[in-house]
Short mmCIF file of C-alpha atoms in Angstrom, two decimals:
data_model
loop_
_atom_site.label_atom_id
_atom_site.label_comp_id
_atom_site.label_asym_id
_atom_site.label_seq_id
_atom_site.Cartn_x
_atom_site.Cartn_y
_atom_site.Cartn_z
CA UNK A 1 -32.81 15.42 3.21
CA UNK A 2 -29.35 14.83 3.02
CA UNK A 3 -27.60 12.36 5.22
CA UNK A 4 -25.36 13.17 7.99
CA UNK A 5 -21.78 12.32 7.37
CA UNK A 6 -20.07 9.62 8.87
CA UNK A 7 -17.02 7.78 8.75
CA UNK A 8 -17.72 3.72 7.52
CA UNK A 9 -19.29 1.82 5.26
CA UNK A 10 -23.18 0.86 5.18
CA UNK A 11 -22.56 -2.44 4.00
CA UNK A 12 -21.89 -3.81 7.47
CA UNK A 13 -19.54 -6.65 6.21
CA UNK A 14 -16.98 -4.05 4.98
CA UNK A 15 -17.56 -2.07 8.08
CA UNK A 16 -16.78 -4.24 10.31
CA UNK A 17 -13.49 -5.05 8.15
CA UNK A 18 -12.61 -1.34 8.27
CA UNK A 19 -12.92 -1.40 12.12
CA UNK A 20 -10.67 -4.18 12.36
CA UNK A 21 -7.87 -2.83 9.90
CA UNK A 22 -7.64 0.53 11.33
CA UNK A 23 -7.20 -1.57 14.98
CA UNK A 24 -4.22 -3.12 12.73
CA UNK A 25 -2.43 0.24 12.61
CA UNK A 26 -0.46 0.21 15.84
CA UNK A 27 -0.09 -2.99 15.54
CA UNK A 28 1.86 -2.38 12.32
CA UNK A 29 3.74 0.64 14.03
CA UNK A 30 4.85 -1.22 16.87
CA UNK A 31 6.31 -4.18 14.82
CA UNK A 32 8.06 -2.02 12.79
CA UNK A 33 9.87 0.09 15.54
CA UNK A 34 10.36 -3.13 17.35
CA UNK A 35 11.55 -4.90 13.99
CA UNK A 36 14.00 -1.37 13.63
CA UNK A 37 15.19 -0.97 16.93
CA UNK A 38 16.18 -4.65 17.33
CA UNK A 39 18.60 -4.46 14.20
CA UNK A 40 16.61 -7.50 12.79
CA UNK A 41 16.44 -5.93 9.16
CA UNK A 42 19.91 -7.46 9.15
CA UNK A 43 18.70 -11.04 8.67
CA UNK A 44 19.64 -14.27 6.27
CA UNK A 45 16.80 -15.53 3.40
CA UNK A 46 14.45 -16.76 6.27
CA UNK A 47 14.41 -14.54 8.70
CA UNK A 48 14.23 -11.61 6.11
CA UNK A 49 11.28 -12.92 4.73
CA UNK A 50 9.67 -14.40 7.63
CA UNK A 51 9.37 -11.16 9.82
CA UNK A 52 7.41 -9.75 6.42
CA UNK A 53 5.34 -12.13 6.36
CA UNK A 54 4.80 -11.77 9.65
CA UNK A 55 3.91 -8.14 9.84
CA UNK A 56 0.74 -9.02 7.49
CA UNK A 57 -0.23 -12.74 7.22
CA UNK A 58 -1.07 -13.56 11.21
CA UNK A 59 -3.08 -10.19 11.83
CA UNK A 60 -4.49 -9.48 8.90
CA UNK A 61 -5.66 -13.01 7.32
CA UNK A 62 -5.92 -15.40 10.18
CA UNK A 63 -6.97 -13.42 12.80
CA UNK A 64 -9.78 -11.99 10.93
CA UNK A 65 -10.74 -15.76 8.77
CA UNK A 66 -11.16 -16.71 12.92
CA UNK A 67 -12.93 -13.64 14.45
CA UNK A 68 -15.26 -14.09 11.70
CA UNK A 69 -15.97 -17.55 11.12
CA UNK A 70 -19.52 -17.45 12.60
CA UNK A 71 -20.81 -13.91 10.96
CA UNK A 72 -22.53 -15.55 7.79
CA UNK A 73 -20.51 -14.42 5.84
CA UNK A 74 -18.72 -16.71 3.70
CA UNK A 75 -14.82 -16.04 3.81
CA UNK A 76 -14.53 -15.89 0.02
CA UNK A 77 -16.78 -13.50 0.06
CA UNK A 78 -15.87 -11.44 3.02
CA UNK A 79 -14.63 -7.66 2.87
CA UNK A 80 -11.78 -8.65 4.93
CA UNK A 81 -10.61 -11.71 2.16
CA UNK A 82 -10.86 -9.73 -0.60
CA UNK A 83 -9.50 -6.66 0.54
CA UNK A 84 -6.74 -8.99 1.07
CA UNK A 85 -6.48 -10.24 -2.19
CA UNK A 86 -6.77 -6.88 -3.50
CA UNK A 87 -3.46 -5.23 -2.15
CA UNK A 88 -1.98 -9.07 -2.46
CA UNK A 89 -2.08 -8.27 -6.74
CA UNK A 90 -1.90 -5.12 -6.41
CA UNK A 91 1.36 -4.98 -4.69
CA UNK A 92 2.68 -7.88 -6.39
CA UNK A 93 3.21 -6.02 -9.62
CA UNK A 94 3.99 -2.73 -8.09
CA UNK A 95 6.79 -4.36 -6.71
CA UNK A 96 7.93 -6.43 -9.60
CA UNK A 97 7.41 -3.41 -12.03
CA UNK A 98 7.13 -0.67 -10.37
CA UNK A 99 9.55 -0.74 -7.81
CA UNK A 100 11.73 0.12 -10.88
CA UNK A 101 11.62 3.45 -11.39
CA UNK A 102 11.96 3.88 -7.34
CA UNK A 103 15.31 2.84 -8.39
CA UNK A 104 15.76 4.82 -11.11
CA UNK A 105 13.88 7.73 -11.26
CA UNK A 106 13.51 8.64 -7.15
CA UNK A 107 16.47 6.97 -5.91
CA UNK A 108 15.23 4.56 -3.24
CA UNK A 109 18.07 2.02 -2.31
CA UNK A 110 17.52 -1.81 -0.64
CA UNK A 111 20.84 -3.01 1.14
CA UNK A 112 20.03 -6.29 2.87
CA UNK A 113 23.95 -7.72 3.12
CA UNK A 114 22.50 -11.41 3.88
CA UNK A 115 19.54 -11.46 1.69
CA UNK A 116 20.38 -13.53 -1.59
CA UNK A 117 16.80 -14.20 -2.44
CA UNK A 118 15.28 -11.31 -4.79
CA UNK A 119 12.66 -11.09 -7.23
CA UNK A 120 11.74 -8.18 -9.75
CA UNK A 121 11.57 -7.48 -13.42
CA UNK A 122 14.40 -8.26 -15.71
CA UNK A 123 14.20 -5.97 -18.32
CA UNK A 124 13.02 -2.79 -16.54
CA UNK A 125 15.08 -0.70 -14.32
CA UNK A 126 19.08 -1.16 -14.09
CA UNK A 127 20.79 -3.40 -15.65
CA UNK A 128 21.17 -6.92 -14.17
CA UNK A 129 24.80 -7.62 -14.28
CA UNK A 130 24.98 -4.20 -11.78
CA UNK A 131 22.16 -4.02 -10.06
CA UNK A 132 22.86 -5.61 -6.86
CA UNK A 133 26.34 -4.19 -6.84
CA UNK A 134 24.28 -0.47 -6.89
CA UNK A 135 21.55 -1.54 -4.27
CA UNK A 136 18.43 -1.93 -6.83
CA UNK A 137 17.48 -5.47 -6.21
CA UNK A 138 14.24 -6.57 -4.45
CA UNK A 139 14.02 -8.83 -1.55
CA UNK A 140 11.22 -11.47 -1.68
CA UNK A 141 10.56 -10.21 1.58
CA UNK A 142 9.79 -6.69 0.68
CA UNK A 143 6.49 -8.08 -1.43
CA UNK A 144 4.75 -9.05 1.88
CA UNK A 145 6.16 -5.94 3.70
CA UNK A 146 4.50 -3.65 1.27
CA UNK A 147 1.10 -5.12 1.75
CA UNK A 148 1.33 -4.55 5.15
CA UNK A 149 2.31 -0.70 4.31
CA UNK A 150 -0.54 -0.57 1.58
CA UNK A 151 -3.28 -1.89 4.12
CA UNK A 152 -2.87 0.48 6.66
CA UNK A 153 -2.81 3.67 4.08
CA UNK A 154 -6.02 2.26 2.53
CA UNK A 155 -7.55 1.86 5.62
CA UNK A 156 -7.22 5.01 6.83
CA UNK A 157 -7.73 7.37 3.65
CA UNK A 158 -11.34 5.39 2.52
CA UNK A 159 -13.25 6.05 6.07
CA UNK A 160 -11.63 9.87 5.64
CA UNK A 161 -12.31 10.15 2.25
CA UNK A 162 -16.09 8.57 3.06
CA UNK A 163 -16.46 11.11 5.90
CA UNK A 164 -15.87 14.10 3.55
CA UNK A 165 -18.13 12.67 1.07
CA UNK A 166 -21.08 12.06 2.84
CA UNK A 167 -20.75 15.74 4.91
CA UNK A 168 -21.01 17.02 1.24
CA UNK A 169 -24.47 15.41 0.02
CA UNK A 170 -26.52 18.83 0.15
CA UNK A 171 -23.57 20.27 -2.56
CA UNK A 172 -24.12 21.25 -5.92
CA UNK A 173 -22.45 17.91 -8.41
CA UNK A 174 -19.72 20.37 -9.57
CA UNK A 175 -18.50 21.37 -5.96
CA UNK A 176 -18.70 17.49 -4.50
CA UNK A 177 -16.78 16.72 -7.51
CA UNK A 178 -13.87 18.94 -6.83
CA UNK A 179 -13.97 18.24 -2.84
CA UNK A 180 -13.62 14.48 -4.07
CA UNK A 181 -10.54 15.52 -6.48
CA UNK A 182 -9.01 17.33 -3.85
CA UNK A 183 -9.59 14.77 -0.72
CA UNK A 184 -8.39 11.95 -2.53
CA UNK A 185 -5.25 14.23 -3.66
CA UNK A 186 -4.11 15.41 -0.18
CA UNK A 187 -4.55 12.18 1.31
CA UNK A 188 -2.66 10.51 -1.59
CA UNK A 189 0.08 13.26 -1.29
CA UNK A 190 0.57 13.10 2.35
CA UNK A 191 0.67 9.18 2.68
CA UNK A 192 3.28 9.33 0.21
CA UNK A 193 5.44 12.01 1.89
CA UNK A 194 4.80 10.61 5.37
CA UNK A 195 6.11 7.22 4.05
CA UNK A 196 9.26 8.62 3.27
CA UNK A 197 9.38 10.99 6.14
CA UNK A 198 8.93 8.90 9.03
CA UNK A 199 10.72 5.79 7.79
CA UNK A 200 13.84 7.07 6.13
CA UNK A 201 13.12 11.01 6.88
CA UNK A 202 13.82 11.47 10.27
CA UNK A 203 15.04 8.00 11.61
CA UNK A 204 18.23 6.66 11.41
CA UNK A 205 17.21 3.14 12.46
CA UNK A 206 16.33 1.74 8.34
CA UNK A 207 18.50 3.77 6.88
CA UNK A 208 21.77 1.55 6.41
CA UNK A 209 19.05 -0.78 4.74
CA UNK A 210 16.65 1.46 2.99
CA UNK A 211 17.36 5.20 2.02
CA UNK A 212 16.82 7.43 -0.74
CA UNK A 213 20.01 9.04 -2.60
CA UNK A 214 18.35 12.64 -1.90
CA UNK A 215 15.96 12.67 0.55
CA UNK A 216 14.74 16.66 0.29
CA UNK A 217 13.74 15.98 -3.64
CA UNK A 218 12.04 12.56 -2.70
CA UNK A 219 9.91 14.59 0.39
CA UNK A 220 8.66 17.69 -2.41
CA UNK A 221 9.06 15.74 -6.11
CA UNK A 222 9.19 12.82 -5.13
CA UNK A 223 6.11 12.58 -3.23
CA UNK A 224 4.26 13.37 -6.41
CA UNK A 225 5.18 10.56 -8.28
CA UNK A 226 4.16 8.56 -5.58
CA UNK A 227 1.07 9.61 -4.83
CA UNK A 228 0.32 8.70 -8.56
CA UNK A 229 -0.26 5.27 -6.95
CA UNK A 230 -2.55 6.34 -4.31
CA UNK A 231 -4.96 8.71 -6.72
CA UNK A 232 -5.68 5.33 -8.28
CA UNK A 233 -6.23 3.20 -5.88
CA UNK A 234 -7.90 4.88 -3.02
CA UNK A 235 -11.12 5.83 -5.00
CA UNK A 236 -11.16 2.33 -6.28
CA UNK A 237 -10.64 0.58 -3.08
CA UNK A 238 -13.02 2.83 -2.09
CA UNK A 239 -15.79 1.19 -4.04
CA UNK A 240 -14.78 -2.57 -3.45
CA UNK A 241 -18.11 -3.67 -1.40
CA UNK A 242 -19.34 -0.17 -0.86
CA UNK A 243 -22.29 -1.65 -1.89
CA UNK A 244 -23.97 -4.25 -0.26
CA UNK A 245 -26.10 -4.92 -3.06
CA UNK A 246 -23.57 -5.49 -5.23
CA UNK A 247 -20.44 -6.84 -3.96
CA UNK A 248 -17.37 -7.84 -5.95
CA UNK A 249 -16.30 -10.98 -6.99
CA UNK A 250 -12.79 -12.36 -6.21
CA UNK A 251 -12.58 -12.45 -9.89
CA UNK A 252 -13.60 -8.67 -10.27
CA UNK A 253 -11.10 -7.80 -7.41
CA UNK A 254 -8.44 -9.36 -8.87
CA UNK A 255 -8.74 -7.58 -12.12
CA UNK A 256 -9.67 -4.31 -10.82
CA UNK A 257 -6.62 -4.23 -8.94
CA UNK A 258 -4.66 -5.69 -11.70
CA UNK A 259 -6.06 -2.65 -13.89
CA UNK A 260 -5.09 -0.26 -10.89
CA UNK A 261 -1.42 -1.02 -11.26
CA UNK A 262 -1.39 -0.49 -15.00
CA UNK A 263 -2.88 2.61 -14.65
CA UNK A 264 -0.18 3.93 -11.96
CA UNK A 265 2.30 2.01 -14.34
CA UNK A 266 1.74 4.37 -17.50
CA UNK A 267 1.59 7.14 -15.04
CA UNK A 268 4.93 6.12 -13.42
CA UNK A 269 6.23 6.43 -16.71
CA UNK A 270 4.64 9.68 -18.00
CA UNK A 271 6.52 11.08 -15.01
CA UNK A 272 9.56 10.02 -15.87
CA UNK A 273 9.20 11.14 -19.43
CA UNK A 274 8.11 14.75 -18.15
CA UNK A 275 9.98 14.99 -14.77
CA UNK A 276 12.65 12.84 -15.33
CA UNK A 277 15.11 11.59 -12.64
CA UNK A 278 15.14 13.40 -9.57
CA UNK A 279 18.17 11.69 -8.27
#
């Protein structure tokens, strides 16, 4: 008899960690309207990179390393620590790398006027000697703001994608197969377009900082190629501790993640060799 659906885990580690990370997901809205509205994008080196840090490190690694201290579960092998570390390497080398061809292929622009500290690759995207001048430079800070943004988009697609897997069991393999293709697909198409829509979309309150050069291309076109990221990763964060019985190593996590952004790497780049530019 086929199980009911329903919406978390069974391992009732990452349960509980998926609880607690989709109660981080106003918490994450409200800092960032509140970061927005006050104007404070427009900081110096510190302040730029403490308010990142801010919007991930207290919530999502301390609060959780102290809510769960008793549950018997070591922290190095917690859900919560590791899903951590995951989006820590993954987003490291998204942003080094990848952020890239945001610059150069969808047209995303960074314009922190007091922000000297920045950090990305130096032979990939524009040239060095004009990238600054042309708004294509990272800020350290944006590393820590991105896992922030990554968390809460995990978060939510898993326990949906979960929920329409296990409402499917009774299906034949070939129709569960395609509702999987398609669920992870609309989930990684619509986080992507409602990144760009809400943030630099509709509100005018990022957009002397952050904008895209045209913002109707990035919401259709655009919103393919960055989905690419999310058809990777949200079936594979899917499985990190999905079962109890076999729960990943910090090791494991750091490589699978590592493999993740190769993946979306090669397919940021098969994009631009078939699409090309949009911007």
């Amino acid at each position: 008899m086929a199980l009911a659906g329903y919406w978390f885990s069974k391992n009732p580690d990452k349960a509980w960690g998926e609880k607690f990370f989709l109660a981080f997901v106003p918490v994450f809205c409200v800092y960032n309207y509140a970061i927005l509205a006050s104007g404070l994008l427009d900081v110096g080196n510190f302040w730029h990179l403490m308010q990142n840090l801010a919007m991930w490190l207290p919530f999502c690694m301390l609060l959780p390393a102290w809510l769960r201290r008793h549950s018997g579960v070591p922290w190095q092998r917690s859900y919560w620590f590791k899903y951590n570390v995951y989006m820590f390497v993954y987003v490291f080398f998204a942003t080094y790398f990848h952020t890239e061809y945001f610059f150069d292929v969808l047209g995303i622009r960074y314009h922190f006027p007091k922000v000297s500290w920045y950090f990305d690759s130096a032979l990939l995207g524009p040239d060095e000697a004009t990238a600054l001048a042309s708004y294509r430079k990272v800020p350290v800070g944006m590393y820590f703001n991105a896992i922030a943004f990554f968390i809460v988009y995990h978060s939510i697609a898993v326990v949906l994608m979960r929920r329409v897997r296990t409402m499917t069991l009774a299906a034949s393999a070939w129709l569960r197969a395609l509702l999987w293709a398609l669920t992870v697909a609309v989930a990684a198409y619509f986080f992507a377009w409602a990144e760009t829509y809400f943030y630099v979309g509709v509100s005018d309150l990022s957009r002397a900082n952050v904008w895209y050069v045209d913002i109707p291309r990035m919401l259709s076109l655009g919103s393919v190629c960055y989905a690419l990221y999310f058809i990777v990763s949200f079936p594979n964060v899917y499985r990190l501790d999905e079962d109890a019985a076999q729960p990943w190593t910090i090791g494991r996590t750091v490589i699978e993640a590592s493999a993740v952004s190769m993946i979306v790497l090669l397919l940021l780049d098969l994009f631009a060799w078939v699409v090309g530019p949009i911007a």
